[in-house]
Tab-separated table of C-alpha atoms in Angstrom:
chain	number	residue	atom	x	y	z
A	1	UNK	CA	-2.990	19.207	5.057
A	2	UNK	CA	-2.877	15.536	4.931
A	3	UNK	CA	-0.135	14.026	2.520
A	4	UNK	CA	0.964	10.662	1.565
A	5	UNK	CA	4.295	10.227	-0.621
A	6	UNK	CA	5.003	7.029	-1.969
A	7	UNK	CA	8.443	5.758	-3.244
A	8	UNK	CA	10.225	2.793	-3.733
A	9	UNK	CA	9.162	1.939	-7.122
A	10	UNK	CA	11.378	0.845	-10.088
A	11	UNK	CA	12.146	-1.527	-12.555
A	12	UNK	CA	12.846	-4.958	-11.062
A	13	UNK	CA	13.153	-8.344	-12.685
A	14	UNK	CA	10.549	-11.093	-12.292
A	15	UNK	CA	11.157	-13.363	-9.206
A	16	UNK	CA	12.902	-9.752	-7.259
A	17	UNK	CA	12.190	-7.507	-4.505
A	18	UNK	CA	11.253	-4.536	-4.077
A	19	UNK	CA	10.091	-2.278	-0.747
A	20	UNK	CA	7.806	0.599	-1.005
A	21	UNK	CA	7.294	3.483	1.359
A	22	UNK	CA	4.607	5.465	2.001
A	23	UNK	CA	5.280	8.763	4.152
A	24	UNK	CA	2.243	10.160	5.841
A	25	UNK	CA	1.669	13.798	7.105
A	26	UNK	CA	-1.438	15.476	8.698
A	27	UNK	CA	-2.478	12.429	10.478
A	28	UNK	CA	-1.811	11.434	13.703
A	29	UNK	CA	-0.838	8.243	12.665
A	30	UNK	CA	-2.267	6.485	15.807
A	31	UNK	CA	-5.751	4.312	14.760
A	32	UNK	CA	-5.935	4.965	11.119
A	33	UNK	CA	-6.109	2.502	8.338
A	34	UNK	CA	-3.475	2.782	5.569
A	35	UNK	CA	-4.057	0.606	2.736
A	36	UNK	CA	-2.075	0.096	-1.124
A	37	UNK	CA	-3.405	-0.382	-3.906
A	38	UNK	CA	-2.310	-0.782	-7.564
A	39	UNK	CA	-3.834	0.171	-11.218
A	40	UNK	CA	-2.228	-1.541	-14.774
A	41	UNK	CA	-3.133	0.052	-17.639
A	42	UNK	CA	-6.820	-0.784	-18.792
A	43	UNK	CA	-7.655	-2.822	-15.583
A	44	UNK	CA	-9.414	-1.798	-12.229
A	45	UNK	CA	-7.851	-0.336	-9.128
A	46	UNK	CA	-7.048	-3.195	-7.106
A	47	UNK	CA	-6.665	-3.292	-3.206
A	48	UNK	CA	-3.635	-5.293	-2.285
A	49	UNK	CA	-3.616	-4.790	1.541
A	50	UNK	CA	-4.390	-2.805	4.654
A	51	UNK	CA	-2.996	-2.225	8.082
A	52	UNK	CA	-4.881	-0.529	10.726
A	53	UNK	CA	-2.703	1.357	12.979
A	54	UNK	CA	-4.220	0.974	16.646
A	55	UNK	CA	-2.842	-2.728	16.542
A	56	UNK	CA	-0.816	-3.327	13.322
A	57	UNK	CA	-3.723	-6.155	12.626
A	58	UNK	CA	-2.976	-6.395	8.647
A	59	UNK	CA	-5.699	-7.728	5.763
A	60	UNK	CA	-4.335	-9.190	1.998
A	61	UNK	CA	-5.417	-9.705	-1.168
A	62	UNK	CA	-5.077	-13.532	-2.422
A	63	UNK	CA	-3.392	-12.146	-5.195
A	64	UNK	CA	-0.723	-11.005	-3.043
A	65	UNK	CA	-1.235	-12.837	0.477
A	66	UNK	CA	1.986	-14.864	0.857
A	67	UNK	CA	4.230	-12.297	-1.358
A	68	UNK	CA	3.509	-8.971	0.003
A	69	UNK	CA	4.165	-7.768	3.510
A	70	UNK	CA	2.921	-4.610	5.231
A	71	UNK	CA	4.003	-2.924	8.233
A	72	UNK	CA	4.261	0.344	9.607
A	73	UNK	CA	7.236	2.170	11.457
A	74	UNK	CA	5.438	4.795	14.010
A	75	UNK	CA	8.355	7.170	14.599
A	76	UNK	CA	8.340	7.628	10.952
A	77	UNK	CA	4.942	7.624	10.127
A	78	UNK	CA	5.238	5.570	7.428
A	79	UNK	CA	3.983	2.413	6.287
A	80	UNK	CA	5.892	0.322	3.540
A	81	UNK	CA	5.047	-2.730	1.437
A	82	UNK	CA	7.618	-5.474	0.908
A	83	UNK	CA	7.033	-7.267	-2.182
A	84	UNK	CA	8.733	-10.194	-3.161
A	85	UNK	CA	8.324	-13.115	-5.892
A	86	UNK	CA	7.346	-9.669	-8.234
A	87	UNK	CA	5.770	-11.520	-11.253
A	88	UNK	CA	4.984	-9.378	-15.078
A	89	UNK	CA	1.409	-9.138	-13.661
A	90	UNK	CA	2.432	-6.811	-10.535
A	91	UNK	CA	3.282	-4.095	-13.129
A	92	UNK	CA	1.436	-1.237	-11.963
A	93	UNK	CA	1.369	2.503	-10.714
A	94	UNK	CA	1.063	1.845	-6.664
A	95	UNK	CA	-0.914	4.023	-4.449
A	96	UNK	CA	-1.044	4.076	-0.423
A	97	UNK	CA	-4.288	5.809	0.881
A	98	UNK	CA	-5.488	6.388	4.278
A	99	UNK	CA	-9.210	6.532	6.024
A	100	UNK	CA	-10.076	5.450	9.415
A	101	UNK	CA	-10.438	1.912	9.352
A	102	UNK	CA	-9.168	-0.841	6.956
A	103	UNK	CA	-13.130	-1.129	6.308
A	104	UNK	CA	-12.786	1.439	3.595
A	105	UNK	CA	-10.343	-0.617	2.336
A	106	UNK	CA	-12.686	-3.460	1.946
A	107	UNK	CA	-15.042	-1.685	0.711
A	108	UNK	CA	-12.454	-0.188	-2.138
A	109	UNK	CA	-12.525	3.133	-0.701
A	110	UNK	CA	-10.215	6.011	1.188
A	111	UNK	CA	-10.016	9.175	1.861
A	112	UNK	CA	-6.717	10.520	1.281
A	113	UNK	CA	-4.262	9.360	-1.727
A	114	UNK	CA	-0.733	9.601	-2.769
A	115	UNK	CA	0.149	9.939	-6.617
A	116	UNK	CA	1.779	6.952	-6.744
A	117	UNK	CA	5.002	5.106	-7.498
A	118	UNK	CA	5.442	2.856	-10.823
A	119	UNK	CA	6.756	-0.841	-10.522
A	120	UNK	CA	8.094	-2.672	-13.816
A	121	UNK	CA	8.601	-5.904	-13.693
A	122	UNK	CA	10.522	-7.496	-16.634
A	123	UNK	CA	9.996	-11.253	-17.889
């Protein structure tokens, strides 16, 4: 069974930090693209970024690109999402997902999903 928990979320005030985690099980975690992506109330899914796991080579958003970093810690098998400079607009529910390549992710689809982790970010 594949899984992918997410956690990290919170409430944080604008201009913080705040690190995300996404633990991933049933995968082998070797050349698989791992992506996050967000959804506020009344507005589309939005990708945010993707890192394929054969060579850590990442992909951003331009909302985010400059913000948000993602990496990925092997022995754990999970990949986290640092975001700083969290404006109001970043409030969202957070997802990871997971496919084969970071393609799916630029095509705004994967395979597997987590349930996702709320971020608030107060003015």
């Amino acid at each position: 069974e594949v899984q992918l928990v997410e956690s990290g979320g919170g409430l944080v005030q604008e201009g913080g930090s705040l690190r995300l985690s996404c633990a991933v099980s049933g995968l082998r975690f070797v050349d698989e693209g791992i992506g996050w992506f967000r959804q506020a109330p009344g507005r589309e899914r939005e990708g945010l970024s993707c890192i394929t796991l054969r060579d850590r080579g990442t992909f951003y958003s331009g909302s985010v690109k400059g913000r948000f970093t993602i990496s990925s810690d092997k022995s754990k098998k999970t990949v986290y999402l640092q975001m700083n400079g969290l404006k109001p607009d970043d409030t969202a529910v957070y997802f990871c997902a997971a496919d084969e390549f970071c393609d799916d992710y630029l095509d705004g689809e994967m395979t597997y999903w987590g349930k996702g982790t709320p971020v608030t970010v107060s003015s």
